[in-house]
PDB file of C-alpha atoms in Angstrom:
ATOM      1  CA  ASP A   1      79.443  96.874 196.885  1.00 41.00           C
ATOM      2  CA  LYS A   2      78.394 100.320 194.193  1.00 41.00           C
ATOM      3  CA  GLN A   3      75.604 100.335 192.377  1.00 42.00           C
ATOM      4  CA  ILE A   4      75.245 101.172 188.901  1.00 44.00           C
ATOM      5  CA  SER A   5      73.874 104.315 188.171  1.00 43.00           C
ATOM      6  CA  LEU A   6      71.389 105.414 185.512  1.00 43.00           C
ATOM      7  CA  GLN A   7      71.905 109.437 186.043  1.00 44.00           C
ATOM      8  CA  SER A   8      71.137 111.579 183.977  1.00 43.00           C
ATOM      9  CA  ASN A   9      75.374 112.321 183.059  1.00 46.00           C
ATOM     10  CA  PRO A  10      75.760 114.299 179.589  1.00 51.00           C
ATOM     11  CA  ILE A  11      75.939 112.100 176.969  1.00 54.00           C
ATOM     12  CA  PRO A  12      79.588 112.285 174.258  1.00 60.00           C
ATOM     13  CA  SER A  13      77.776 113.343 171.227  1.00 64.00           C
ATOM     14  CA  GLN A  14      79.279 109.800 169.940  1.00 62.00           C
ATOM     15  CA  TYR A  15      76.866 107.413 171.723  1.00 59.00           C
ATOM     16  CA  LYS A  16      72.860 110.069 170.604  1.00 64.00           C
ATOM     17  CA  PRO A  17      70.723 108.736 169.071  1.00 73.00           C
ATOM     18  CA  TYR A  18      71.690 106.189 172.434  1.00 72.00           C
ATOM     19  CA  ILE A  19      68.441 104.449 174.197  1.00 82.00           C
ATOM     20  CA  MET A  20      70.348 103.571 177.893  1.00 87.00           C
ATOM     21  CA  TYR A  21      73.666 104.888 179.296  1.00 88.00           C
ATOM     22  CA  ILE A  22      75.527 104.055 181.983  1.00 92.00           C
ATOM     23  CA  PRO A  23      79.015 106.024 182.481  1.00 93.00           C
ATOM     24  CA  ASP A  24      80.716 104.103 183.615  1.00 95.00           C
ATOM     25  CA  LEU A  25      80.369 100.493 184.700  1.00 94.00           C
ATOM     26  CA  SER A  26      83.577 100.262 186.401  1.00 93.00           C
ATOM     27  CA  ASN A  27      82.363 102.648 188.793  1.00 92.00           C
ATOM     28  CA  GLY A  28      86.021 104.216 189.267  1.00 93.00           C
ATOM     29  CA  THR A  29      87.761 101.315 189.460  1.00 92.00           C
ATOM     30  CA  GLU A  30      89.709 101.638 185.950  1.00 93.00           C
ATOM     31  CA  ASP A  31      91.243 104.573 184.967  1.00 92.00           C
ATOM     32  CA  VAL A  32      89.963 104.632 182.108  1.00 92.00           C
ATOM     33  CA  PRO A  33      86.100 104.904 182.598  1.00 93.00           C
ATOM     34  CA  ILE A  34      84.018 102.488 180.673  1.00 94.00           C
ATOM     35  CA  PRO A  35      81.133 103.488 179.885  1.00 94.00           C
ATOM     36  CA  CYS A  36      77.525 100.763 178.256  1.00 94.00           C
ATOM     37  CA  VAL A  37      75.153 102.270 175.435  1.00 92.00           C
ATOM     38  CA  ASN A  38      72.259 100.930 174.430  1.00 92.00           C
ATOM     39  CA  TRP A  39      71.252 102.324 171.016  1.00 88.00           C
ATOM     40  CA  LEU A  40      68.468  99.567 170.708  1.00 88.00           C
ATOM     41  CA  ASN A  41      66.475  99.185 173.717  1.00 88.00           C
ATOM     42  CA  GLU A  42      65.767 100.130 177.041  1.00 88.00           C
ATOM     43  CA  GLU A  43      67.726  96.851 178.778  1.00 91.00           C
ATOM     44  CA  THR A  44      70.809  96.713 181.011  1.00 92.00           C
ATOM     45  CA  PRO A  45      72.932  94.383 181.438  1.00 93.00           C
ATOM     46  CA  SER A  46      72.217  92.168 184.471  1.00 91.00           C
ATOM     47  CA  PRO A  47      74.134  93.363 187.646  1.00 90.00           C
ATOM     48  CA  PHE A  48      76.925  91.968 188.530  1.00 88.00           C
ATOM     49  CA  LYS A  49      80.173  93.359 190.854  1.00 87.00           C
ATOM     50  CA  TYR A  50      82.417  94.675 188.537  1.00 90.00           C
ATOM     51  CA  VAL A  51      86.800  93.991 190.055  1.00 90.00           C
ATOM     52  CA  SER A  52      89.663  95.618 188.143  1.00 89.00           C
ATOM     53  CA  GLY A  53      91.249  91.922 189.900  1.00 87.00           C
ATOM     54  CA  ARG A  54      91.521  88.244 190.089  1.00 87.00           C
ATOM     55  CA  CYS A  55      89.150  87.344 193.204  1.00 90.00           C
ATOM     56  CA  LEU A  56      90.853  84.108 195.568  1.00 92.00           C
ATOM     57  CA  GLU A  57      88.491  81.127 196.962  1.00 91.00           C
ATOM     58  CA  PRO A  58      89.067  81.246 200.434  1.00 91.00           C
ATOM     59  CA  SER A  59      90.963  77.797 199.489  1.00 90.00           C
ATOM     60  CA  VAL A  60      93.088  79.258 196.387  1.00 92.00           C
ATOM     61  CA  HIS A  61      97.128  80.807 197.276  1.00 91.00           C
ATOM     62  CA  ILE A  62      98.529  81.775 194.531  1.00 89.00           C
ATOM     63  CA  PRO A  63     102.245  82.806 196.044  1.00 90.00           C
ATOM     64  CA  THR A  64     102.908  87.052 195.317  1.00 89.00           C
ATOM     65  CA  ASP A  65     106.081  86.808 198.342  1.00 91.00           C
ATOM     66  CA  LYS A  66     109.793  87.455 197.933  1.00 91.00           C
ATOM     67  CA  PRO A  67     111.111  84.494 197.794  1.00 90.00           C
ATOM     68  CA  PHE A  68     108.604  83.029 195.292  1.00 92.00           C
ATOM     69  CA  MET A  69     108.322  86.079 192.977  1.00 93.00           C
ATOM     70  CA  ILE A  70     111.308  86.118 189.932  1.00 92.00           C
ATOM     71  CA  THR A  71     112.904  89.827 189.870  1.00 95.00           C
ATOM     72  CA  CYS A  72     115.295  92.512 188.284  1.00 96.00           C
ATOM     73  CA  ASP A  73     118.129  94.495 188.831  1.00 95.00           C
ATOM     74  CA  CYS A  74     117.739  97.141 185.568  1.00 95.00           C
ATOM     75  CA  ILE A  75     118.711 100.247 185.579  1.00 92.00           C
ATOM     76  CA  ASP A  76     117.570 101.021 181.972  1.00 92.00           C
ATOM     77  CA  GLY A  77     114.330 100.232 182.045  1.00 92.00           C
ATOM     78  CA  CYS A  78     114.362  96.418 181.486  1.00 93.00           C
ATOM     79  CA  ILE A  79     115.547  97.509 177.969  1.00 88.00           C
ATOM     80  CA  SER A  80     117.376  94.132 177.053  1.00 84.00           C
ATOM     81  CA  SER A  81     116.069  91.232 178.206  1.00 81.00           C
ATOM     82  CA  ASP A  82     119.938  90.025 177.948  1.00 84.00           C
ATOM     83  CA  VAL A  83     119.449  91.458 181.009  1.00 90.00           C
ATOM     84  CA  CYS A  84     116.394  91.426 182.986  1.00 94.00           C
ATOM     85  CA  ALA A  85     116.301  88.816 185.237  1.00 95.00           C
ATOM     86  CA  CYS A  86     112.051  88.948 184.300  1.00 94.00           C
ATOM     87  CA  ARG A  87     112.029  89.893 180.659  1.00 91.00           C
ATOM     88  CA  ARG A  88     114.356  86.863 180.353  1.00 90.00           C
ATOM     89  CA  LEU A  89     111.869  84.524 181.916  1.00 90.00           C
ATOM     90  CA  THR A  90     109.610  85.647 179.323  1.00 88.00           C
ATOM     91  CA  ILE A  91     111.707  84.729 176.607  1.00 85.00           C
ATOM     92  CA  GLU A  92     113.046  81.175 178.192  1.00 85.00           C
ATOM     93  CA  GLU A  93     109.495  79.989 178.749  1.00 83.00           C
ATOM     94  CA  GLY A  94     108.782  81.441 175.036  1.00 77.00           C
ATOM     95  CA  ARG A  95     111.593  78.871 173.907  1.00 76.00           C
ATOM     96  CA  GLY A  96     110.076  75.745 174.938  1.00 69.00           C
ATOM     97  CA  MET A  97     106.241  77.254 171.790  1.00 64.00           C
ATOM     98  CA  ALA A  98     108.799  77.119 168.920  1.00 61.00           C
ATOM     99  CA  LYS A  99     109.117  73.839 168.145  1.00 62.00           C
ATOM    100  CA  LEU A 100     105.050  75.169 167.117  1.00 59.00           C
ATOM    101  CA  GLY A 101     106.389  77.792 164.498  1.00 56.00           C
ATOM    102  CA  ARG A 102     106.547  80.358 167.904  1.00 54.00           C
ATOM    103  CA  ASP A 103     109.158  83.203 168.148  1.00 56.00           C
ATOM    104  CA  PRO A 104     109.185  84.175 171.655  1.00 59.00           C
ATOM    105  CA  ASN A 105     109.942  88.287 172.117  1.00 72.00           C
ATOM    106  CA  GLY A 106     107.874  90.146 174.622  1.00 78.00           C
ATOM    107  CA  TYR A 107     107.402  93.499 175.449  1.00 81.00           C
ATOM    108  CA  GLU A 108     108.617  95.468 172.164  1.00 79.00           C
ATOM    109  CA  HIS A 109     107.933  98.737 172.731  1.00 79.00           C
ATOM    110  CA  ARG A 110     104.327  98.056 175.370  1.00 84.00           C
ATOM    111  CA  ARG A 111     103.676  95.395 172.937  1.00 84.00           C
ATOM    112  CA  LEU A 112     103.078  92.285 171.593  1.00 83.00           C
ATOM    113  CA  LEU A 113     103.677  91.828 167.719  1.00 79.00           C
ATOM    114  CA  LYS A 114     103.922  88.334 168.005  1.00 78.00           C
ATOM    115  CA  GLN A 115     101.810  85.539 170.011  1.00 77.00           C
ATOM    116  CA  GLN A 116     102.918  84.739 173.168  1.00 77.00           C
ATOM    117  CA  ILE A 117     101.337  81.400 174.507  1.00 77.00           C
ATOM    118  CA  SER A 118     103.520  80.874 176.878  1.00 78.00           C
ATOM    119  CA  GLY A 119     102.916  84.636 179.414  1.00 83.00           C
ATOM    120  CA  ILE A 120     104.701  87.197 180.283  1.00 88.00           C
ATOM    121  CA  TYR A 121     105.980  87.824 183.492  1.00 92.00           C
ATOM    122  CA  GLU A 122     105.930  91.793 184.022  1.00 94.00           C
ATOM    123  CA  CYS A 123     108.246  93.821 186.210  1.00 96.00           C
ATOM    124  CA  ASN A 124     106.779  93.617 189.936  1.00 95.00           C
ATOM    125  CA  GLN A 125     106.869  95.461 193.451  1.00 95.00           C
ATOM    126  CA  TYR A 126     109.957  93.859 194.450  1.00 96.00           C
ATOM    127  CA  CYS A 127     112.352  94.619 191.157  1.00 97.00           C
ATOM    128  CA  LYS A 128     114.137  96.910 191.701  1.00 96.00           C
ATOM    129  CA  CYS A 129     113.688  99.118 188.508  1.00 96.00           C
ATOM    130  CA  SER A 130     111.456 102.072 188.053  1.00 94.00           C
ATOM    131  CA  LYS A 131     108.249 101.093 187.890  1.00 93.00           C
ATOM    132  CA  THR A 132     107.251 102.820 184.203  1.00 91.00           C
ATOM    133  CA  CYS A 133     110.007 100.473 183.036  1.00 93.00           C
ATOM    134  CA  SER A 134     108.809  98.668 179.922  1.00 91.00           C
ATOM    135  CA  ASN A 135     108.386  95.139 181.016  1.00 94.00           C
ATOM    136  CA  ARG A 136     105.342  96.719 183.292  1.00 94.00           C
ATOM    137  CA  VAL A 137     101.412  97.246 181.032  1.00 93.00           C
ATOM    138  CA  VAL A 138      98.743  94.709 181.917  1.00 92.00           C
ATOM    139  CA  GLN A 139      98.979  95.717 185.929  1.00 92.00           C
ATOM    140  CA  PHE A 140      98.669  99.032 185.101  1.00 90.00           C
ATOM    141  CA  GLY A 141      95.103  98.615 183.308  1.00 89.00           C
ATOM    142  CA  PRO A 142      92.986  99.235 180.072  1.00 90.00           C
ATOM    143  CA  ARG A 143      94.307 102.255 178.409  1.00 91.00           C
ATOM    144  CA  HIS A 144      91.681 102.535 175.914  1.00 91.00           C
ATOM    145  CA  GLN A 145      88.641 103.365 175.902  1.00 91.00           C
ATOM    146  CA  LEU A 146      86.332 100.717 176.006  1.00 93.00           C
ATOM    147  CA  ILE A 147      82.909 100.799 175.970  1.00 93.00           C
ATOM    148  CA  VAL A 148      80.161  98.134 176.198  1.00 95.00           C
ATOM    149  CA  PHE A 149      77.128  98.049 173.457  1.00 94.00           C
ATOM    150  CA  ARG A 150      73.940  95.274 173.274  1.00 93.00           C
ATOM    151  CA  THR A 151      73.970  94.357 170.089  1.00 92.00           C
ATOM    152  CA  GLU A 152      70.746  93.101 168.040  1.00 89.00           C
ATOM    153  CA  LYS A 153      71.692  89.364 167.898  1.00 92.00           C
ATOM    154  CA  MET A 154      74.276  88.364 170.023  1.00 93.00           C
ATOM    155  CA  GLY A 155      74.196  90.106 173.116  1.00 93.00           C
ATOM    156  CA  TRP A 156      76.147  92.871 174.661  1.00 95.00           C
ATOM    157  CA  GLY A 157      79.961  92.871 173.486  1.00 94.00           C
ATOM    158  CA  VAL A 158      82.802  95.334 173.960  1.00 94.00           C
ATOM    159  CA  MET A 159      84.010  97.687 171.210  1.00 93.00           C
ATOM    160  CA  THR A 160      86.108 100.423 170.958  1.00 89.00           C
ATOM    161  CA  LEU A 161      85.866 104.362 169.175  1.00 81.00           C
ATOM    162  CA  ASP A 162      90.188 104.296 169.237  1.00 85.00           C
ATOM    163  CA  ASP A 163      92.667 102.763 167.073  1.00 90.00           C
ATOM    164  CA  ILE A 164      94.277 100.352 168.841  1.00 91.00           C
ATOM    165  CA  PRO A 165      98.162  99.339 167.360  1.00 91.00           C
ATOM    166  CA  GLN A 166      98.368  96.050 166.668  1.00 91.00           C
ATOM    167  CA  GLY A 167      99.514  93.845 170.004  1.00 89.00           C
ATOM    168  CA  THR A 168      99.019  96.350 171.554  1.00 92.00           C
ATOM    169  CA  PHE A 169      97.505  95.509 175.940  1.00 91.00           C
ATOM    170  CA  ILE A 170      93.689  95.194 175.985  1.00 91.00           C
ATOM    171  CA  CYS A 171      92.465  94.780 179.238  1.00 90.00           C
ATOM    172  CA  THR A 172      91.708  91.513 181.092  1.00 89.00           C
ATOM    173  CA  TYR A 173      89.247  89.150 181.349  1.00 85.00           C
ATOM    174  CA  ASN A 174      88.293  88.421 185.833  1.00 86.00           C
ATOM    175  CA  GLY A 175      87.093  87.043 186.922  1.00 84.00           C
ATOM    176  CA  GLN A 176      87.005  84.219 189.690  1.00 87.00           C
ATOM    177  CA  VAL A 177      90.119  81.854 190.543  1.00 91.00           C
ATOM    178  CA  CYS A 178      88.313  77.855 192.126  1.00 90.00           C
ATOM    179  CA  LYS A 179      90.209  74.726 192.512  1.00 90.00           C
ATOM    180  CA  ASP A 180      89.686  72.696 189.702  1.00 89.00           C
ATOM    181  CA  GLU A 181      86.743  70.712 192.041  1.00 89.00           C
ATOM    182  CA  THR A 182      85.037  73.852 191.763  1.00 88.00           C
ATOM    183  CA  ALA A 183      84.472  74.668 187.781  1.00 86.00           C
ATOM    184  CA  ASN A 184      83.680  71.931 187.530  1.00 89.00           C
ATOM    185  CA  GLU A 185      80.632  71.126 189.783  1.00 87.00           C
ATOM    186  CA  LYS A 186      79.663  75.176 188.521  1.00 83.00           C
ATOM    187  CA  GLY A 187      79.947  75.022 184.757  1.00 81.00           C
ATOM    188  CA  LEU A 188      77.274  71.740 185.131  1.00 83.00           C
ATOM    189  CA  SER A 189      75.205  74.330 186.019  1.00 78.00           C
ATOM    190  CA  TYR A 190      75.632  76.813 183.257  1.00 67.00           C
TER     191      TYR A 190
END
């Protein structure tokens, strides 16, 4: 595991005056660095291992083999939910939520214009479409400059210096995937 480095790198002017600065909490794991800034004191975040994907407990299996996955044969960039099987599944699963006043639509120009409670079914490695089709967003990770910063009263927070359009993917919240029993046991200790 890489350790968080408090190197004396040139500090971007938007972070000054700072007291503590870490150039990239992801240690190069993400395409866009995630700096950490503390304008209040010298405190650094508690030690942690940054992960860019889920960590499966040994007893957990998530099927991702080809027979289990939905795939598409699109050649148009997966623009139409009538043609793209992955986009169509997002719409169909969302129809159950229509009773709650939600109109499922999936991605529009790589953004979610409406809340999609049922989840998004993105194209995957088994699809015949391009790796840059319009139904691939989350799998590319964060695309905007996020900053972890120390707040005065609420601990550590995340913000951005970018203007981010509504419905744009920001990042995933990753962690350990475990069985219910394990999660309940761990929950008692927090």
